[in-house]
Coordinates of C-alpha atoms in Angstrom, one line a residue:
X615 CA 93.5 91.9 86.6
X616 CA 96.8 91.7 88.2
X617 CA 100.4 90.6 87.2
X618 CA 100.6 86.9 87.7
X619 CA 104.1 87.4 89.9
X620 CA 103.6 84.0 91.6
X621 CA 104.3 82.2 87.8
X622 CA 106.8 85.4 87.2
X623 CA 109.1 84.1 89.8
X624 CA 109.2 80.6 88.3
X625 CA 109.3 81.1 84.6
X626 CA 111.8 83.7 84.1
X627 CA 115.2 80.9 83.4
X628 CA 113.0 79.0 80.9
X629 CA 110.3 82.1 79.2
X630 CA 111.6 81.5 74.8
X631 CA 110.7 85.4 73.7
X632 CA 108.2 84.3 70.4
X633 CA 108.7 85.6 67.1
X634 CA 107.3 89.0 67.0
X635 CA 104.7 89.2 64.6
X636 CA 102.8 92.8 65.4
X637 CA 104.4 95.7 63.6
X638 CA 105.4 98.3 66.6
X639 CA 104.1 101.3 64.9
X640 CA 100.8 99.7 64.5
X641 CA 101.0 98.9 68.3
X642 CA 102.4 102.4 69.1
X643 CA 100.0 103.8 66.8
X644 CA 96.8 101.4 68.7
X645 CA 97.8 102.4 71.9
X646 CA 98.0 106.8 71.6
X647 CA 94.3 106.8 73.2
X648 CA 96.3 104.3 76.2
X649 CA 99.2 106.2 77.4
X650 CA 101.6 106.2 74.6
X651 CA 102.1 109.7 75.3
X652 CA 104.8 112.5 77.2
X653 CA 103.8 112.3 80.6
X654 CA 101.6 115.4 81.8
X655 CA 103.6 118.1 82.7
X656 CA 107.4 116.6 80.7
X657 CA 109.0 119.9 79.3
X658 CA 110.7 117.7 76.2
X659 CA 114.0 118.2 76.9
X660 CA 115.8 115.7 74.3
X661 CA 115.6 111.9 74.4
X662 CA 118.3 111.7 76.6
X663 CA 116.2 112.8 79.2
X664 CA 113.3 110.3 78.6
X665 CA 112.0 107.6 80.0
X666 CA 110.1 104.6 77.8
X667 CA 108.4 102.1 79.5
X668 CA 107.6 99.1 78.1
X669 CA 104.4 96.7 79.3
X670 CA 104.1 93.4 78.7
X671 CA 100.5 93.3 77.8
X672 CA 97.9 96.1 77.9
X673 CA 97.3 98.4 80.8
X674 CA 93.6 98.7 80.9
X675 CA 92.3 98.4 84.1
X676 CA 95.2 96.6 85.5
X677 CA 96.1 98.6 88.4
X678 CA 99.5 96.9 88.5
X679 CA 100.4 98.2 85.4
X680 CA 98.6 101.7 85.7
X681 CA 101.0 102.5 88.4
X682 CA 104.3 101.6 86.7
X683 CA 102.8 104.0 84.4
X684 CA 102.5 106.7 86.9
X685 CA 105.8 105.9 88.0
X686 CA 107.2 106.4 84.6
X687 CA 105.7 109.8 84.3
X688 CA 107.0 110.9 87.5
X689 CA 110.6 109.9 86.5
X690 CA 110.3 111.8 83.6
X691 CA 109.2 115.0 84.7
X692 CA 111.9 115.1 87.4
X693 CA 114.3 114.8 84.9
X694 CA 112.9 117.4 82.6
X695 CA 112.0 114.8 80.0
X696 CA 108.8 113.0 79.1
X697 CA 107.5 109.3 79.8
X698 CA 106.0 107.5 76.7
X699 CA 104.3 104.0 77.6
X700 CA 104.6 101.1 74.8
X701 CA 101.8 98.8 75.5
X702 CA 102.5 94.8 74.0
X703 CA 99.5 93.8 72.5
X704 CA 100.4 90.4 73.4
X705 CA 104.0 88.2 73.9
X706 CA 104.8 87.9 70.1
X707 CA 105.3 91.9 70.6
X708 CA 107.0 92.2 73.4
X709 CA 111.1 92.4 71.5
X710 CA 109.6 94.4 68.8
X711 CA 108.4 97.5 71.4
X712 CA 111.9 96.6 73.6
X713 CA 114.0 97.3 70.3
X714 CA 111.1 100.7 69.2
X715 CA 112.1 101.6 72.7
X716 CA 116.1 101.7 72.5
X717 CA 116.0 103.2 69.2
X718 CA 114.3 106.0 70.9
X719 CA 117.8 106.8 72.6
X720 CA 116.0 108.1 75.6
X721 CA 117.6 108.1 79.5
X722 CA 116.3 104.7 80.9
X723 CA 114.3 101.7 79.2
X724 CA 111.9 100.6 81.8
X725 CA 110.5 96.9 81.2
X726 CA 107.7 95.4 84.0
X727 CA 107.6 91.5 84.0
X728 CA 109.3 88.4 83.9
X729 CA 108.7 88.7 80.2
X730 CA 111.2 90.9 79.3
X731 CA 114.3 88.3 81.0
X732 CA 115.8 87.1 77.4
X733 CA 115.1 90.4 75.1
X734 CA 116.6 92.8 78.0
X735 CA 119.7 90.5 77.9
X736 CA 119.9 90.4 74.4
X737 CA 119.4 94.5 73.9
X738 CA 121.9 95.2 76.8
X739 CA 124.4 93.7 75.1
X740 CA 124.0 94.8 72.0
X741 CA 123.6 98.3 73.6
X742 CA 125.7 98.5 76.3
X743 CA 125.1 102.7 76.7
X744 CA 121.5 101.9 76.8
X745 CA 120.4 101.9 80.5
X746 CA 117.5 99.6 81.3
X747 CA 115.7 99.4 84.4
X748 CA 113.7 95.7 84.9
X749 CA 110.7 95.8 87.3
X750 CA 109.5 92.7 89.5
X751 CA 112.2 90.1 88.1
X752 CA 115.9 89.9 87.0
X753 CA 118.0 88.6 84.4
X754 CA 120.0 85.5 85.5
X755 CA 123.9 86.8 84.6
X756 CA 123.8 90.6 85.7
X757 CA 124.6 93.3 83.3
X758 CA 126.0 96.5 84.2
X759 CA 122.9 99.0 82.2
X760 CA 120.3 96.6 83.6
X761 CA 119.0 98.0 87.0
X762 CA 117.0 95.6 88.6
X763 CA 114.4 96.4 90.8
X764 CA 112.6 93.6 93.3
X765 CA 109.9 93.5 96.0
X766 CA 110.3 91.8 99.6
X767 CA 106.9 90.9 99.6
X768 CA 107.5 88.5 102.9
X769 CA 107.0 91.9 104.5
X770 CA 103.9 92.6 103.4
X771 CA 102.6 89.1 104.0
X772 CA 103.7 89.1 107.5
X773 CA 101.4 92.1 108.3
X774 CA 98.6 90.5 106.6
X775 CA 99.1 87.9 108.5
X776 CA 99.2 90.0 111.6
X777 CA 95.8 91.3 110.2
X778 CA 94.4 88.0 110.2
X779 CA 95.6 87.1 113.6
X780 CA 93.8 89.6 115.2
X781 CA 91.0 88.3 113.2
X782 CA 90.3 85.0 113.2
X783 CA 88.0 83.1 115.2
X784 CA 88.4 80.1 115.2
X785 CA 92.6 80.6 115.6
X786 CA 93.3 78.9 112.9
X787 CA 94.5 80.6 109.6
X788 CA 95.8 79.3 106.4
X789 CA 96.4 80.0 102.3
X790 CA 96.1 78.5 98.9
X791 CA 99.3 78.7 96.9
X792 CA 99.5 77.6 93.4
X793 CA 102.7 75.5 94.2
X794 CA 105.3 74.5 96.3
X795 CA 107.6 76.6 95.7
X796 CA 110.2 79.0 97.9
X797 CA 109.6 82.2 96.0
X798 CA 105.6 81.6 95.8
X799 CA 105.8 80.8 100.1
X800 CA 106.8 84.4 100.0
X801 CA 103.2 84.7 99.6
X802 CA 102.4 82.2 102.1
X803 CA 104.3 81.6 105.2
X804 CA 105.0 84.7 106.7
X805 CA 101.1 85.1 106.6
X806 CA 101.2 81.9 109.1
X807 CA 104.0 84.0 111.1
X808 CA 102.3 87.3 111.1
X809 CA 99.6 85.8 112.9
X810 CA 101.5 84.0 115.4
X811 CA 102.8 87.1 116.2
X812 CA 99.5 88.5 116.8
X813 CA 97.8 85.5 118.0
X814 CA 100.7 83.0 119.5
X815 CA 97.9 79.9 120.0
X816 CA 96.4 80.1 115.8
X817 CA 97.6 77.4 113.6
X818 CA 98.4 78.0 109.9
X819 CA 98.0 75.1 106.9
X820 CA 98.5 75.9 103.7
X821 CA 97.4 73.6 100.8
X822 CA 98.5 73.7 96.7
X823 CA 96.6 73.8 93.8
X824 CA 99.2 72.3 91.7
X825 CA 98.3 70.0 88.9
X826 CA 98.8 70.8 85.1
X827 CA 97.7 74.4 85.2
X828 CA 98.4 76.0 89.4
X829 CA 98.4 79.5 88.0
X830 CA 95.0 79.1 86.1
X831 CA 92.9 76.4 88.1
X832 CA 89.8 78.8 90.0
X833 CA 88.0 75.3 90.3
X834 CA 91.2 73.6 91.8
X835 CA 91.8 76.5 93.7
X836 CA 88.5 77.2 95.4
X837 CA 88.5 73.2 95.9
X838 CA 91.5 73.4 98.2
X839 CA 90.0 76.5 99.9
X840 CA 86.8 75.0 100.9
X841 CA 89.1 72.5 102.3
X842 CA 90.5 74.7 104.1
X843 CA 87.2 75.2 106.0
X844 CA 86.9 71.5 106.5
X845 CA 89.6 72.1 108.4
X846 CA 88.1 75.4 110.8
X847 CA 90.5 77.8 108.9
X848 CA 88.6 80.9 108.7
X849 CA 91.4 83.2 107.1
X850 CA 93.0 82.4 104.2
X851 CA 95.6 84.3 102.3
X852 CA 95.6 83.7 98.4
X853 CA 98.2 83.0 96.7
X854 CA 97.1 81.5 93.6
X855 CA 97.8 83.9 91.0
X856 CA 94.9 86.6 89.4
X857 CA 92.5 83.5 88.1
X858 CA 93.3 81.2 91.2
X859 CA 92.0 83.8 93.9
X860 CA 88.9 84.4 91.6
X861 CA 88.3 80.5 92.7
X862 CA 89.7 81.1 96.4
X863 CA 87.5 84.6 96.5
X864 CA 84.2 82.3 95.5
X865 CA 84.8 79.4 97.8
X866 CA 86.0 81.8 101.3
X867 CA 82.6 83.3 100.5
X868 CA 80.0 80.3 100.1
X869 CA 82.1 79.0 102.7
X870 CA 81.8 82.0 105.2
X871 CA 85.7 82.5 105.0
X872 CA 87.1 86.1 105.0
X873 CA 90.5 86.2 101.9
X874 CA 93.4 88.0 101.6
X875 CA 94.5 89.4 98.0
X876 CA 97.9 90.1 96.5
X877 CA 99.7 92.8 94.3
X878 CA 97.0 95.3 93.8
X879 CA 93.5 95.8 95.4
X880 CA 91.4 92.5 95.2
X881 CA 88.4 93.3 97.9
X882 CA 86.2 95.0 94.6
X883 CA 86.6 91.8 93.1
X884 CA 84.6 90.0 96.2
X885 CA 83.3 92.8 98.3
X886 CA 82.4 91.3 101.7
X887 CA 84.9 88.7 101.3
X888 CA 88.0 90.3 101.3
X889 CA 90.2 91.7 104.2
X890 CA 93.2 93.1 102.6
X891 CA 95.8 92.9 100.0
X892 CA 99.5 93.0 99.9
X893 CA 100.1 95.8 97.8
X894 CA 103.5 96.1 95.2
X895 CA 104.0 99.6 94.5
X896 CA 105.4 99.3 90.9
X897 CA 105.0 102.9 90.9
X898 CA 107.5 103.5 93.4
X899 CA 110.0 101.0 92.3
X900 CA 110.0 103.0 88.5
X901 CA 110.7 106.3 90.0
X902 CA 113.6 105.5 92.2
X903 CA 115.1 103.1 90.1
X904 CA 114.6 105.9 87.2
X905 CA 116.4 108.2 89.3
X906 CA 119.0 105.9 90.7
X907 CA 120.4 105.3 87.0
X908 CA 119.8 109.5 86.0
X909 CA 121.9 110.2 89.3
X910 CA 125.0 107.6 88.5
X911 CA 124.6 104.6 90.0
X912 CA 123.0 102.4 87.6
X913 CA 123.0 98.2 87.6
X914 CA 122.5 95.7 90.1
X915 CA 119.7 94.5 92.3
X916 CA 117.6 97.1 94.2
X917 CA 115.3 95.4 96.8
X918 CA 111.9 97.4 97.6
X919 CA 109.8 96.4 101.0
X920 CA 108.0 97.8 103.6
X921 CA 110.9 100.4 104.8
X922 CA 111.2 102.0 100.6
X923 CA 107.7 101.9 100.5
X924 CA 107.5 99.4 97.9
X925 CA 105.5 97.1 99.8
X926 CA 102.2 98.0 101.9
X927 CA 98.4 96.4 102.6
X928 CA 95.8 98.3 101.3
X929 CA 94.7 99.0 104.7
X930 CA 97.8 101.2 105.7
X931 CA 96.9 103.4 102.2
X932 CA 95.0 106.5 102.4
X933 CA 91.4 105.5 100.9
X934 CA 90.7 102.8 102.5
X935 CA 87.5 103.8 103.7
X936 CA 86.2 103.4 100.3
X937 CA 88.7 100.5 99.4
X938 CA 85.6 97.6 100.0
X939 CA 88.2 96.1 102.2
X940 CA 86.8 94.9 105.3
X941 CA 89.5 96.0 107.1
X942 CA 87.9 99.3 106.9
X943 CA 85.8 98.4 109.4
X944 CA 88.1 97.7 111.5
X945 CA 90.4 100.5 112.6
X946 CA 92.0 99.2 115.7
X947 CA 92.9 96.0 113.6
X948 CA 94.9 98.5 111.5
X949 CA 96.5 100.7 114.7
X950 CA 98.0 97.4 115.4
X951 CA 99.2 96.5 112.4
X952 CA 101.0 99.8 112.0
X953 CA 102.9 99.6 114.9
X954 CA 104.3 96.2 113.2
X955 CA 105.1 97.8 110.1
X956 CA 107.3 100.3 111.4
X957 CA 109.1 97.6 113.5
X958 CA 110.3 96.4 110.2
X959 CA 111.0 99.8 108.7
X960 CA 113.4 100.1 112.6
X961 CA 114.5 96.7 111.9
X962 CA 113.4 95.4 115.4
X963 CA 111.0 92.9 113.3
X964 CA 112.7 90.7 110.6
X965 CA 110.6 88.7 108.6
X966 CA 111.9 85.7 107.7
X967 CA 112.3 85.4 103.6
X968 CA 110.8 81.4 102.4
X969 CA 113.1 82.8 99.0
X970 CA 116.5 83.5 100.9
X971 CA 119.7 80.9 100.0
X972 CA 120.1 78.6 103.1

């Protein structure tokens, strides 16, 4: 299942790092069968040349994480070293693989998650010649060996949006986002602009599951989507984190609804039911940020969208056709949509960010 970024974004100034209670050689030694290996093809080269990146839970099947993996490994071998992944078996483990990792002395220190906000803080300064490159979040004071690298993922909501423009019915589109909140309407009302500028006469409403538990409510969630329908919306984006669009996914298909998914490929997860995702190319992000700190010009905020490639719709990827998407099916949908995104890239389209300081 996918990173929860929606809750990301809000829990990184209050996230307490628990007491580490897993030994790290028993999760480095767990985890050899998982990718705690030198990247395929890495010649060695010295620590100094090596990249360790650090996850905040398994990888498994989590295609999120599988391609910071990737990235990793390609960061590596371009700079003659080798990748080795450190896989948290759970939170408690999290500063325990951070602190394995620096002693490890190797180029860059690469850490995927809100998660890793206090303990990359805390290791920078006590290691200011370690260089650490944070992926999907940032620490709140700025250090100069912490790279940070973010998504624009307004971008890639805007085109799905477009997407959904194109196809709607009934004119009238609209999402589920876990709360009110302007970093989660990243996920949410650029979708309601992409498919104005597709379809200037469709409406957009957007409901939120909030409650005691908005990033883990499927019943809430699929609740406010069937609403949704009460309403004639017949596209909805979800933005209600990996257990939320299980109840959004469920609901848009009893209800006849066609969904939208977010950070990695949803459609297998409701085949039938959903269009497109917005896609975060963690994999990207790792290998230039790797080789922005190996070439000199580590620290600060590096911003990937549409233009760096960090952000795309499964529908604009090669495979599609065997994505389960149903945007598969419809090619001229996707002609349209990638005359949009390369707008953006020309900067004749800018997509308005719910996040940016007023």
């Amino acid at each position: 299942m996918y990173r929860n970024t929606f809750r990301h974004r809000l829990a990184v100034a209050g996230l307490l790092v628990g007491t580490a209670l897993a030994a790290t050689a028993c999760n480095a030694s767990a985890d050899k069968d998982k990718g705690n290996t030198p990247a395929a093809g890495g010649t060695g080269g010295g620590a100094g040349k090596n990249v360790v990146l650090v996850t905040p839970e398994p990888i498994g099947v989590n295609d999120f994480l599988k391609l910071a993996a990737t990235g990793a490994q390609n960061a590596a071998k371009k700079a003659g070293g080798t990748a080795t992944v450190l896989e948290s078996k759970d939170t408690s483990a999290i500063q325990q693989n951070v602190e394995a990792a620096v002693r490890q002395k190797p180029a860059v220190v690469v850490a995927v998650g809100f998660e890793f906000a206090d303990v990359l803080a805390q290791q920078a300064e006590a290691n200011p010649k370690q260089q650490f490159l944070f992926v999907d979040s940032c620490t709140t004071k700025p250090y100069p060996n912490i790279t940070c690298a973010t998504f624009r993922e307004h971008e890639g909501t805007f085109l799905a949006g477009a997407e959904a423009g194109l196809l709607t019915k009934s004119g009238k589109v609209g999402a589920v986002v876990a709360l009110d909140s302007p970093q989660i309407r990243r996920f949410s009302d650029p979708f309601g602009a992409g498919a104005k500028q597709t379809n200037p006469a469709s409406s957009f409403t957007q409901l939120f599951v909030g409650g005691q538990k908005p990033f883990n409510d499927p019943a809430r969630a699929g609740e406010q989507t069937a609403s949704l329908k009460a309403k004639d919306v017949d596209q909805v984006m979800g933005a209600a984190s990996a257990a939320g669009n299980l109840g959004v996914f469920n609901a848009a298909k009893s209800a006849g609804l066609q969904a939208f998914g977010v950070d990695v490929n949803q459609c297998s997860a409701a085949p039938g039911t959903v269009v497109d995702n917005v896609i975060k190319r963690t994999d990207i992000a790792v290998d230039k940020g790797v080789e922005q700190i190996v070439g000199g010009k580590p620290g600060g905020v590096t911003s990937y969208g549409v233009k760096e490639g960090g952000i795309t719709l499964t529908g604009l990827e090669s495979g599609v056709e065997t994505s389960q998407c149903l945007i598969a099916q419809r090619p001229e949908v996707i002609k349209t949509v990638q005359v949009l995104r390369d707008q953006i890239v020309a900067g004749t389209i800018t997509v308005a960010d719910p996040a940016a300081a007023k």
